[in-house]
GROMACS .gro file of C-alpha atoms in nm:
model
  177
    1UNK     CA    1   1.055  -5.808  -2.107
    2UNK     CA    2   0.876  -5.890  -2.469
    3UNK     CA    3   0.839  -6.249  -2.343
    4UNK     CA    4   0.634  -6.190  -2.075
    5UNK     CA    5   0.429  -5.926  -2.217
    6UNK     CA    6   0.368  -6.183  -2.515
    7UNK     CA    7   0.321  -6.490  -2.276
    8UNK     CA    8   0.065  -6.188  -2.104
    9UNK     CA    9  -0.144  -6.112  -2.389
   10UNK     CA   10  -0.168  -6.504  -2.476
   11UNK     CA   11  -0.309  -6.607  -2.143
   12UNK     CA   12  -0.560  -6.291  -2.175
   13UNK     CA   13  -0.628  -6.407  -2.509
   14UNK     CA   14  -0.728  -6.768  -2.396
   15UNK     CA   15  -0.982  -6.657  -2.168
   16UNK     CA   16  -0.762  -6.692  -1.844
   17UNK     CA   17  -0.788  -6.487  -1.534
   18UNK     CA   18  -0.443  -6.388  -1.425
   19UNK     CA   19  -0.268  -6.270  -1.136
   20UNK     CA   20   0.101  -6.130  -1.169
   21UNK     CA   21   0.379  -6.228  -0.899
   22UNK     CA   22   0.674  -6.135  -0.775
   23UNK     CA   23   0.979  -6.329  -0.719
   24UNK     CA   24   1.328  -6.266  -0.732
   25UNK     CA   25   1.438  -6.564  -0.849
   26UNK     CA   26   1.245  -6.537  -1.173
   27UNK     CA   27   1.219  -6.296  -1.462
   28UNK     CA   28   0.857  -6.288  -1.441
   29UNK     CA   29   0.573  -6.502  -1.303
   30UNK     CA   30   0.206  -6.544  -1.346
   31UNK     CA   31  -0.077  -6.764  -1.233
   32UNK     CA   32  -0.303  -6.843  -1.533
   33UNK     CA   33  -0.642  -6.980  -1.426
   34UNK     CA   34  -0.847  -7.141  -1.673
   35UNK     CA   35  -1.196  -7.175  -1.704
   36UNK     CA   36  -1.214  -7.505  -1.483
   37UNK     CA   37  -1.023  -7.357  -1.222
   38UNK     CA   38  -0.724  -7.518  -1.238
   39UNK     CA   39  -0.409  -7.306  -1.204
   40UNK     CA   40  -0.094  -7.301  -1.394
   41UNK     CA   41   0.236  -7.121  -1.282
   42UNK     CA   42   0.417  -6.998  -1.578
   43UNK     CA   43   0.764  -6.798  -1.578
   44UNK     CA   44   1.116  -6.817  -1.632
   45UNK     CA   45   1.321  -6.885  -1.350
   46UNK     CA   46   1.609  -6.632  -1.304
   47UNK     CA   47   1.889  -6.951  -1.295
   48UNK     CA   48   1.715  -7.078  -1.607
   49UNK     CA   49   1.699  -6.793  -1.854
   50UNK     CA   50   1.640  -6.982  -2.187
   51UNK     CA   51   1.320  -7.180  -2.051
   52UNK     CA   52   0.982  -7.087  -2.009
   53UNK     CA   53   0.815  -7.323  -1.731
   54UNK     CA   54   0.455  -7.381  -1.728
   55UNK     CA   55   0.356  -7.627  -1.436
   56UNK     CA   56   0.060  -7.686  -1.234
   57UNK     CA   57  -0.048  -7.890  -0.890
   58UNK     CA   58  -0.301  -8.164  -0.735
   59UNK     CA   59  -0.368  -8.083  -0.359
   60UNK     CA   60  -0.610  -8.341  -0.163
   61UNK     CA   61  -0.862  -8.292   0.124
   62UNK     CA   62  -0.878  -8.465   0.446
   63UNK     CA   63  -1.047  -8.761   0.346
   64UNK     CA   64  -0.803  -8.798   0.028
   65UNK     CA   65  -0.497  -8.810   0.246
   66UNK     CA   66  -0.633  -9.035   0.510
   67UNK     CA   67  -0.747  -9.268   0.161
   68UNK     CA   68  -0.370  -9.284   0.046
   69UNK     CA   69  -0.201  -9.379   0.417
   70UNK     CA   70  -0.486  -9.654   0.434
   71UNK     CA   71  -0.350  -9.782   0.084
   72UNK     CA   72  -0.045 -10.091   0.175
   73UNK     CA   73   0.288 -10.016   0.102
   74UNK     CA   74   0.314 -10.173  -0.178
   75UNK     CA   75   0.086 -10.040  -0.354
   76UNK     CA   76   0.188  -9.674  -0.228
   77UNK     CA   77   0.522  -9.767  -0.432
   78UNK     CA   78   0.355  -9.861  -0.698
   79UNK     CA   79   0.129  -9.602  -0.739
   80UNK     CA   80   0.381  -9.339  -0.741
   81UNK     CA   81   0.637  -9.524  -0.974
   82UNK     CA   82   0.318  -9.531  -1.213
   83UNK     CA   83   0.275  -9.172  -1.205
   84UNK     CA   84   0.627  -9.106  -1.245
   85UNK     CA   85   0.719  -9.336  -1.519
   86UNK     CA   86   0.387  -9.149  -1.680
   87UNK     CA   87   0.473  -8.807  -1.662
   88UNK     CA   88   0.831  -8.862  -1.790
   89UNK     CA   89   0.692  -9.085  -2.077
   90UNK     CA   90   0.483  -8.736  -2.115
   91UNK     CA   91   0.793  -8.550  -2.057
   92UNK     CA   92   0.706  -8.393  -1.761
   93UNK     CA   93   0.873  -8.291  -1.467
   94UNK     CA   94   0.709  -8.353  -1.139
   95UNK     CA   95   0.811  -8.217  -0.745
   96UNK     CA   96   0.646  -8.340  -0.466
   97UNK     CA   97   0.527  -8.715  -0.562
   98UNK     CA   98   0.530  -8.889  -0.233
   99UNK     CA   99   0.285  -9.010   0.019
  100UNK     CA  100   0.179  -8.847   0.228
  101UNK     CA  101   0.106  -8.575  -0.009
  102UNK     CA  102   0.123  -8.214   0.029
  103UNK     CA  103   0.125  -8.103  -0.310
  104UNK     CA  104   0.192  -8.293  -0.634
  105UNK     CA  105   0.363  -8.046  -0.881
  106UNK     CA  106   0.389  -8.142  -1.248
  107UNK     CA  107   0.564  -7.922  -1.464
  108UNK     CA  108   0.732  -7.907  -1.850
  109UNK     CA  109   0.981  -7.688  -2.052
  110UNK     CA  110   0.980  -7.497  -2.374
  111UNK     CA  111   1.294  -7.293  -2.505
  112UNK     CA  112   1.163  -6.918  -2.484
  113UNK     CA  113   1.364  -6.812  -2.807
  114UNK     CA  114   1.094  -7.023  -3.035
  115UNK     CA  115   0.827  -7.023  -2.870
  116UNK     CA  116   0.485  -6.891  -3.023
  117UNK     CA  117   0.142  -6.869  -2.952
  118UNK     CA  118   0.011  -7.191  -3.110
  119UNK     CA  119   0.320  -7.383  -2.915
  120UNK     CA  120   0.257  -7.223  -2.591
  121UNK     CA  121  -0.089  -7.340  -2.580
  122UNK     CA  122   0.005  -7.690  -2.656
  123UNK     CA  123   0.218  -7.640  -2.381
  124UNK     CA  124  -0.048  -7.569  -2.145
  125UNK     CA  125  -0.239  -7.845  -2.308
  126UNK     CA  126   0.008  -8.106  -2.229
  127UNK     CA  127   0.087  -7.965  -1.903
  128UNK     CA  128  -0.274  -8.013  -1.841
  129UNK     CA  129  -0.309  -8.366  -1.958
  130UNK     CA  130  -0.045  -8.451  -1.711
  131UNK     CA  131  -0.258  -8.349  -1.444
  132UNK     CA  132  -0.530  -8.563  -1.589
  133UNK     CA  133  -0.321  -8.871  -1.623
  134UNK     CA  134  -0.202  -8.836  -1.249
  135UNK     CA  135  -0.522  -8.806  -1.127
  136UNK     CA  136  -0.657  -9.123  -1.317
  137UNK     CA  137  -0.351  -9.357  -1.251
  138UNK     CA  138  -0.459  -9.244  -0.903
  139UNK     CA  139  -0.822  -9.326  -0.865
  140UNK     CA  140  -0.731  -9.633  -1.064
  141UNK     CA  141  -0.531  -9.760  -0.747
  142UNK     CA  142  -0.794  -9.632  -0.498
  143UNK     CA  143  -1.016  -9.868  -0.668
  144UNK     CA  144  -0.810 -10.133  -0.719
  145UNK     CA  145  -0.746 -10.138  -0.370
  146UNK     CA  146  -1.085 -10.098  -0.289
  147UNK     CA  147  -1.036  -9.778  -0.098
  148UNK     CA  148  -1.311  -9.523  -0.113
  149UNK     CA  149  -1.172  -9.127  -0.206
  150UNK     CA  150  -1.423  -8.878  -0.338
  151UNK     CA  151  -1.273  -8.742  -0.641
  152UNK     CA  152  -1.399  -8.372  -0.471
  153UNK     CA  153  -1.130  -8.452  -0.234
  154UNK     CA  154  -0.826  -8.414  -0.492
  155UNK     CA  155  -0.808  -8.057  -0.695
  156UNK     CA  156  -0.615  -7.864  -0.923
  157UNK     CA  157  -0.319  -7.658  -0.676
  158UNK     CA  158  -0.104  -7.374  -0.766
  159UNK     CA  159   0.266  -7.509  -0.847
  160UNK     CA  160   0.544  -7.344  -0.771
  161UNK     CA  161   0.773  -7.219  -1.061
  162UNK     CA  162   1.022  -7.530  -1.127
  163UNK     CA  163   1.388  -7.397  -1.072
  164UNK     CA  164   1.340  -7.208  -0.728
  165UNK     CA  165   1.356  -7.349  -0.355
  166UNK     CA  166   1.109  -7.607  -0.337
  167UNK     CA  167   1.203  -7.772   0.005
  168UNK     CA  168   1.112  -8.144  -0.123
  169UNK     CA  169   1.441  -8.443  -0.234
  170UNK     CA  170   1.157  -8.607  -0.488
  171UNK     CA  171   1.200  -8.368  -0.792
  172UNK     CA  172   1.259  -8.379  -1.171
  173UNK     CA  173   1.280  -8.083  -1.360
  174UNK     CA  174   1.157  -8.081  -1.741
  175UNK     CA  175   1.413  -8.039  -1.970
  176UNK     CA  176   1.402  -7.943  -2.322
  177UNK     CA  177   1.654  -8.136  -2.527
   0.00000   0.00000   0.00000
């Protein structure tokens, strides 16, 4: 529809390489890469009509995931009530914020009947400083707690669009108010 080709152009007009998929439980789909690599999922969920979801992922190597089960418990719980209480401050949405990790998904909302080009950017732009702040709060506790994780071991993942199956309990969807 006119969103999508719209949302289309936008990402080509940034600069982002794109790839188009196919799901049907959304109206459309894409995966924007920017020019730091870092993927965002952005599409409107079939069940969610009115909202345009823009959301993007941290993955972790080997050594990352072996740093976060050395962390103690406590700080685990701490860590991820950090991130949390971040992201919604942010009003973000986040899947997948446990430990062990698989994927950390952060994701955020804007109502597709007024959204423009300047306002989808910003969206990006936020959904990207999300990803920033997780991955701070995160090497903050690695170093608090003295635990050694090269920060080539955690990296931008692709999300899956907020709305459809994602097989995890620890969810919160971005709503627009």
């Amino acid at each position: 529809g006119r969103l999508g080709r719209a949302v289309r152009n936008w990402l080509d007009d940034g600069g982002y390489r794109v790839k188009t998929e196919t799901s049907p439980e959304a109206h459309f789909v894409y995966v924007a890469t920017d020019e730091l690599g870092n993927p965002f999922t952005i599409g409107v969920a079939s069940n969610r009509p009115g909202l345009l979801y823009i959301a993007t992922g941290l993955g972790f190597g080997p050594k990352a995931l072996q740093s976060m089960s050395n962390l103690p418990q406590l700080p685990k719980g701490e860590l991820l009530a950090e991130i949390k209480i971040e992201l919604a401050r942010m009003g973000l949405g986040w899947q997948g914020i446990t430990i062990p990790p698989e994927a950390w998904e952060i994701n955020y909302a804007v109502r597709s009947s007024t959204i423009d080009q300047i306002s989808f950017r910003q969206a990006v732009n936020h959904v990207r400083h999300g990803l920033i702040a997780v991955r701070q709060i995160l090497f903050k506790y690695m170093r608090r707690n003295e635990t050694v994780m090269p920060e080539t071991e955690t990296q931008a993942a692709q999300a899956s669009l907020p709305g459809q199956e994602s097989g995890t309990e620890d969810s919160q969807i971005a709503e627009v108010s």
